[in-house]
Short mmCIF file of C-alpha atoms in Angstrom, two decimals:
data_model
loop_
_atom_site.label_atom_id
_atom_site.label_comp_id
_atom_site.label_asym_id
_atom_site.label_seq_id
_atom_site.Cartn_x
_atom_site.Cartn_y
_atom_site.Cartn_z
CA GLN A 1 12.25 -0.44 -29.15
CA SER A 2 11.59 -0.34 -25.31
CA VAL A 3 12.00 3.47 -23.27
CA LEU A 4 13.55 1.69 -20.59
CA THR A 5 16.10 -0.19 -21.15
CA GLN A 6 17.22 -3.80 -19.54
CA PRO A 7 19.74 -6.48 -19.80
CA PRO A 8 17.87 -9.14 -21.63
CA SER A 9 19.26 -11.82 -19.47
CA VAL A 10 20.64 -12.30 -16.48
CA SER A 11 22.11 -15.42 -14.22
CA ALA A 12 23.32 -16.97 -11.05
CA ALA A 13 23.83 -19.91 -9.28
CA PRO A 14 21.67 -20.97 -6.35
CA GLY A 15 21.65 -18.82 -2.99
CA GLN A 16 23.42 -16.12 -4.66
CA LYS A 17 22.53 -12.80 -4.83
CA VAL A 18 21.40 -11.31 -8.45
CA THR A 19 20.86 -7.72 -9.92
CA ILE A 20 18.75 -6.53 -12.51
CA SER A 21 19.40 -2.94 -13.99
CA CYS A 22 16.85 -0.76 -16.01
CA SER A 23 17.57 2.69 -17.33
CA GLY A 24 15.63 5.11 -18.47
CA SER A 25 15.56 9.04 -18.45
CA SER A 26 14.33 12.27 -16.97
CA SER A 27 10.94 12.10 -18.35
CA ASN A 28 10.70 8.95 -16.37
CA ILE A 29 12.24 7.17 -14.24
CA GLY A 30 14.43 10.18 -12.57
CA ASN A 31 10.92 11.81 -12.13
CA ASN A 32 8.26 9.19 -11.36
CA PHE A 33 7.79 5.79 -8.86
CA VAL A 34 9.00 2.94 -10.47
CA SER A 35 7.72 -0.30 -10.43
CA TRP A 36 9.04 -3.84 -10.71
CA TYR A 37 6.89 -7.14 -12.56
CA GLN A 38 7.78 -10.42 -12.12
CA GLN A 39 6.26 -12.86 -14.38
CA LEU A 40 6.78 -16.55 -13.83
CA PRO A 41 6.69 -18.75 -17.61
CA GLY A 42 3.19 -19.03 -19.07
CA THR A 43 1.33 -16.78 -16.02
CA ALA A 44 0.44 -13.03 -15.64
CA PRO A 45 2.81 -10.58 -14.29
CA LYS A 46 2.68 -9.89 -9.92
CA LEU A 47 3.75 -7.04 -8.87
CA LEU A 48 7.22 -6.72 -7.02
CA ILE A 49 7.84 -3.99 -6.32
CA TYR A 50 6.57 -0.25 -6.24
CA ASP A 51 7.79 3.25 -5.74
CA ASP A 52 11.05 1.95 -6.13
CA ASN A 53 11.55 0.20 -3.50
CA LYS A 54 8.55 -0.84 -1.15
CA ARG A 55 7.50 -4.97 -1.13
CA PRO A 56 3.67 -5.48 -1.20
CA SER A 57 3.14 -7.46 1.85
CA GLU A 58 2.99 -11.40 0.12
CA ILE A 59 6.47 -10.41 -0.98
CA PRO A 60 9.36 -11.56 0.62
CA ASP A 61 11.96 -9.71 1.46
CA ARG A 62 14.49 -11.15 -0.72
CA PHE A 63 13.37 -8.49 -3.53
CA SER A 64 14.21 -5.28 -3.20
CA GLY A 65 14.25 -2.27 -5.39
CA SER A 66 16.70 0.89 -5.26
CA LYS A 67 17.17 3.98 -8.06
CA SER A 68 19.43 6.86 -8.07
CA GLY A 69 19.01 9.49 -11.17
CA THR A 70 17.56 7.82 -14.23
CA SER A 71 18.31 4.26 -13.08
CA ALA A 72 16.66 1.45 -11.47
CA THR A 73 17.80 -1.28 -9.57
CA LEU A 74 16.18 -4.78 -8.92
CA GLY A 75 17.95 -6.86 -6.71
CA ILE A 76 17.31 -10.33 -5.52
CA THR A 77 19.36 -12.39 -2.75
CA GLY A 78 19.32 -15.89 -1.60
CA LEU A 79 18.11 -17.29 -5.22
CA GLN A 80 16.02 -20.06 -5.57
CA THR A 81 15.20 -21.97 -8.75
CA GLY A 82 11.38 -21.05 -8.34
CA ASP A 83 12.84 -17.75 -9.01
CA GLU A 84 13.14 -18.10 -13.21
CA ALA A 85 11.48 -15.71 -14.31
CA ASP A 86 10.90 -12.66 -16.87
CA TYR A 87 11.34 -8.85 -14.83
CA TYR A 88 10.11 -5.95 -16.33
CA CYS A 89 10.26 -2.26 -14.79
CA GLY A 90 8.24 0.41 -14.98
CA THR A 91 7.20 3.88 -14.56
CA TRP A 92 5.05 6.67 -16.01
CA ASP A 93 6.86 8.27 -18.65
CA SER A 94 5.47 12.50 -18.86
CA SER A 95 6.49 13.21 -22.22
CA LEU A 96 5.02 10.90 -23.75
CA SER A 97 2.19 10.72 -21.30
CA ALA A 98 1.68 6.80 -21.51
CA VAL A 99 3.44 4.22 -18.99
CA VAL A 100 5.94 2.69 -20.17
CA PHE A 101 7.98 -0.62 -19.60
CA GLY A 102 11.30 -2.14 -19.82
CA GLY A 103 12.25 -4.69 -22.55
CA GLY A 104 12.20 -7.29 -19.69
CA THR A 105 14.75 -9.61 -18.06
CA LYS A 106 14.98 -12.99 -18.06
CA LEU A 107 16.45 -14.66 -14.92
CA THR A 108 18.16 -18.46 -15.25
CA VAL A 109 19.33 -20.09 -11.59
CA LEU A 110 22.02 -21.82 -12.48
CA GLN B 1 -9.44 -11.16 -2.73
CA LEU B 2 -10.09 -9.10 -5.69
CA GLN B 3 -10.54 -10.88 -8.64
CA LEU B 4 -9.67 -10.28 -12.57
CA GLN B 5 -11.23 -12.27 -15.70
CA GLU B 6 -10.35 -11.46 -19.52
CA SER B 7 -13.00 -13.81 -21.92
CA GLY B 8 -13.48 -12.65 -25.90
CA PRO B 9 -12.97 -14.35 -29.06
CA GLY B 10 -9.60 -15.93 -29.73
CA LEU B 11 -9.63 -15.25 -32.72
CA VAL B 12 -10.13 -12.03 -35.33
CA LYS B 13 -9.89 -11.36 -39.05
CA PRO B 14 -7.55 -8.28 -40.62
CA SER B 15 -9.37 -5.17 -40.17
CA GLU B 16 -11.95 -5.98 -38.40
CA THR B 17 -12.38 -5.44 -34.51
CA LEU B 18 -11.46 -6.63 -31.26
CA SER B 19 -13.45 -7.21 -28.84
CA LEU B 20 -12.60 -8.73 -24.88
CA THR B 21 -14.55 -7.76 -21.64
CA CYS B 22 -12.80 -8.17 -18.24
CA THR B 23 -15.06 -9.52 -15.53
CA VAL B 24 -14.17 -7.85 -11.63
CA SER B 25 -15.31 -10.05 -8.52
CA GLY B 26 -14.74 -9.61 -5.08
CA GLY B 27 -15.31 -5.94 -5.71
CA SER B 28 -16.83 -3.25 -7.06
CA ILE B 29 -16.08 -1.23 -9.83
CA SER B 30 -17.66 1.67 -9.05
CA ARG B 31 -14.81 3.36 -7.18
CA SER B 32 -13.50 6.96 -7.80
CA ASP B 33 -10.41 5.68 -6.81
CA PHE B 34 -9.27 2.85 -8.92
CA TYR B 35 -8.50 2.97 -12.79
CA TRP B 36 -9.09 -0.53 -14.49
CA GLY B 37 -6.46 -1.39 -17.60
CA TRP B 38 -5.54 -3.29 -20.55
CA ILE B 39 -1.61 -4.47 -21.51
CA ARG B 40 -1.07 -6.84 -23.70
CA GLN B 41 2.31 -8.78 -24.68
CA PRO B 42 2.79 -10.41 -28.20
CA PRO B 43 4.40 -13.82 -27.80
CA GLY B 44 8.01 -14.27 -26.86
CA LYS B 45 8.03 -10.10 -26.24
CA GLY B 46 7.49 -7.73 -23.75
CA LEU B 47 4.71 -5.86 -22.06
CA GLU B 48 2.89 -2.59 -23.70
CA TRP B 49 0.29 -0.79 -21.78
CA ILE B 50 -3.12 0.08 -23.94
CA GLY B 51 -4.74 2.12 -21.71
CA TYR B 52 -7.18 2.74 -18.56
CA THR B 53 -10.57 4.05 -17.52
CA SER B 54 -12.47 5.30 -13.99
CA TYR B 55 -15.98 4.12 -13.48
CA SER B 56 -16.66 7.97 -14.12
CA GLY B 57 -15.11 7.73 -17.90
CA ASN B 58 -11.99 9.25 -17.39
CA THR B 59 -9.72 7.27 -20.03
CA TYR B 60 -5.80 7.06 -20.21
CA TYR B 61 -4.78 5.79 -24.09
CA ASN B 62 -1.41 4.96 -25.44
CA PRO B 63 -0.72 7.71 -27.30
CA SER B 64 1.29 5.61 -30.37
CA LEU B 65 -2.66 3.44 -30.06
CA LYS B 66 -5.42 6.15 -29.18
CA SER B 67 -7.01 6.20 -33.00
CA ARG B 68 -7.93 2.91 -32.33
CA VAL B 69 -8.65 2.36 -29.48
CA SER B 70 -11.81 2.79 -26.89
CA ILE B 71 -11.96 1.45 -23.07
CA SER B 72 -15.24 1.18 -21.61
CA VAL B 73 -16.85 0.37 -18.51
CA ASP B 74 -20.38 -1.27 -17.01
CA THR B 75 -21.17 -0.62 -13.98
CA SER B 76 -24.40 -3.01 -13.58
CA LYS B 77 -21.97 -6.28 -14.35
CA ASN B 78 -18.79 -4.86 -13.17
CA GLN B 79 -17.13 -5.31 -16.21
CA PHE B 80 -14.86 -3.24 -18.30
CA SER B 81 -14.25 -3.68 -21.95
CA LEU B 82 -11.59 -2.95 -24.74
CA LYS B 83 -12.33 -2.30 -28.56
CA LEU B 84 -9.49 -2.34 -30.97
CA SER B 85 -10.32 -1.08 -34.21
CA SER B 86 -8.71 -2.09 -37.65
CA VAL B 87 -7.01 -5.09 -36.39
CA THR B 88 -3.53 -6.54 -38.50
CA ALA B 89 -0.94 -9.60 -37.58
CA ALA B 90 1.09 -7.05 -35.33
CA ASP B 91 -2.34 -7.30 -32.88
CA THR B 92 -1.79 -10.45 -32.26
CA ALA B 93 -0.85 -11.06 -28.65
CA MET B 94 -1.80 -11.79 -24.56
CA TYR B 95 -3.84 -9.30 -23.44
CA TYR B 96 -3.96 -8.91 -19.96
CA CYS B 97 -7.01 -6.57 -17.77
CA ALA B 98 -5.53 -4.68 -14.11
CA ARG B 99 -6.51 -2.45 -11.98
CA ARG B 100 -4.41 0.80 -10.26
CA PHE B 101 -5.42 3.01 -8.61
CA TYR B 102 -5.49 7.04 -7.80
CA ASP B 103 -5.22 9.22 -4.30
CA SER B 104 -6.18 12.74 -4.00
CA SER B 105 -3.00 13.72 -3.68
CA GLY B 106 -2.10 12.72 -7.68
CA TYR B 107 -0.59 9.59 -6.76
CA TYR B 108 -0.65 7.16 -9.10
CA SER B 109 -0.03 3.23 -7.98
CA PRO B 110 1.48 0.44 -10.34
CA PHE B 111 -0.81 -2.14 -11.53
CA ASP B 112 -1.06 -3.96 -8.29
CA TYR B 113 -4.22 -6.85 -9.64
CA TRP B 114 -4.06 -8.72 -12.80
CA GLY B 115 -6.10 -10.95 -14.60
CA GLN B 116 -5.08 -14.27 -15.78
CA GLY B 117 -4.74 -12.72 -20.11
CA THR B 118 -6.61 -14.18 -22.59
CA LEU B 119 -4.79 -15.11 -25.95
CA VAL B 120 -5.81 -12.87 -29.61
CA THR B 121 -4.76 -13.68 -32.63
CA VAL B 122 -5.17 -11.94 -35.73
CA SER B 123 -5.83 -14.12 -38.70
CA SER B 124 -7.80 -14.65 -41.87
#
């Protein structure tokens, strides 16, 4: 049971937009920055979004992050088959004094 | 370009100690604003943070693993290491090493550089 809750899977057609939610509490998302990671099949996680909504320079602007209260959202527009991956949210939990991750969401581009 | 590479035994017996090393290249491990950590992922499951340390020895561990974990830095080899004692089958996972940074305002970055991971199986 993960501290952060994500849907197990989402799907959309190529070219479409998809959002992935990450739900937490005031001890984690509500008071700490959220990051998102993309894990392509058989590879290590890659930082996609940090500080709720910032992108590393190499990440295309098709990827975006937002946060409201104790929930965060990853958005991906112009879906490509190469976006098929597992996506994880992560943050610090001040009550647990631990880095916590969501359970991951598998994105399928139909 | 910073690169991290995990190494260590792929098979560990139950009750023994799992030992892994992460070699850092393309940058120095001896910077006060860097933290060096470990994250694991059981087969088919999600990510679990294990802990991280600075080169000076400030360590932070996942409370659920704290009694069994030790992370240390060897600045002479530009490496850091993970030791996990009394392992069971539940410790079977892909183990990743990663870096995060810290600034004087108290800001901690997420893990921005990751190794490719090494699979450790606990079995007799």
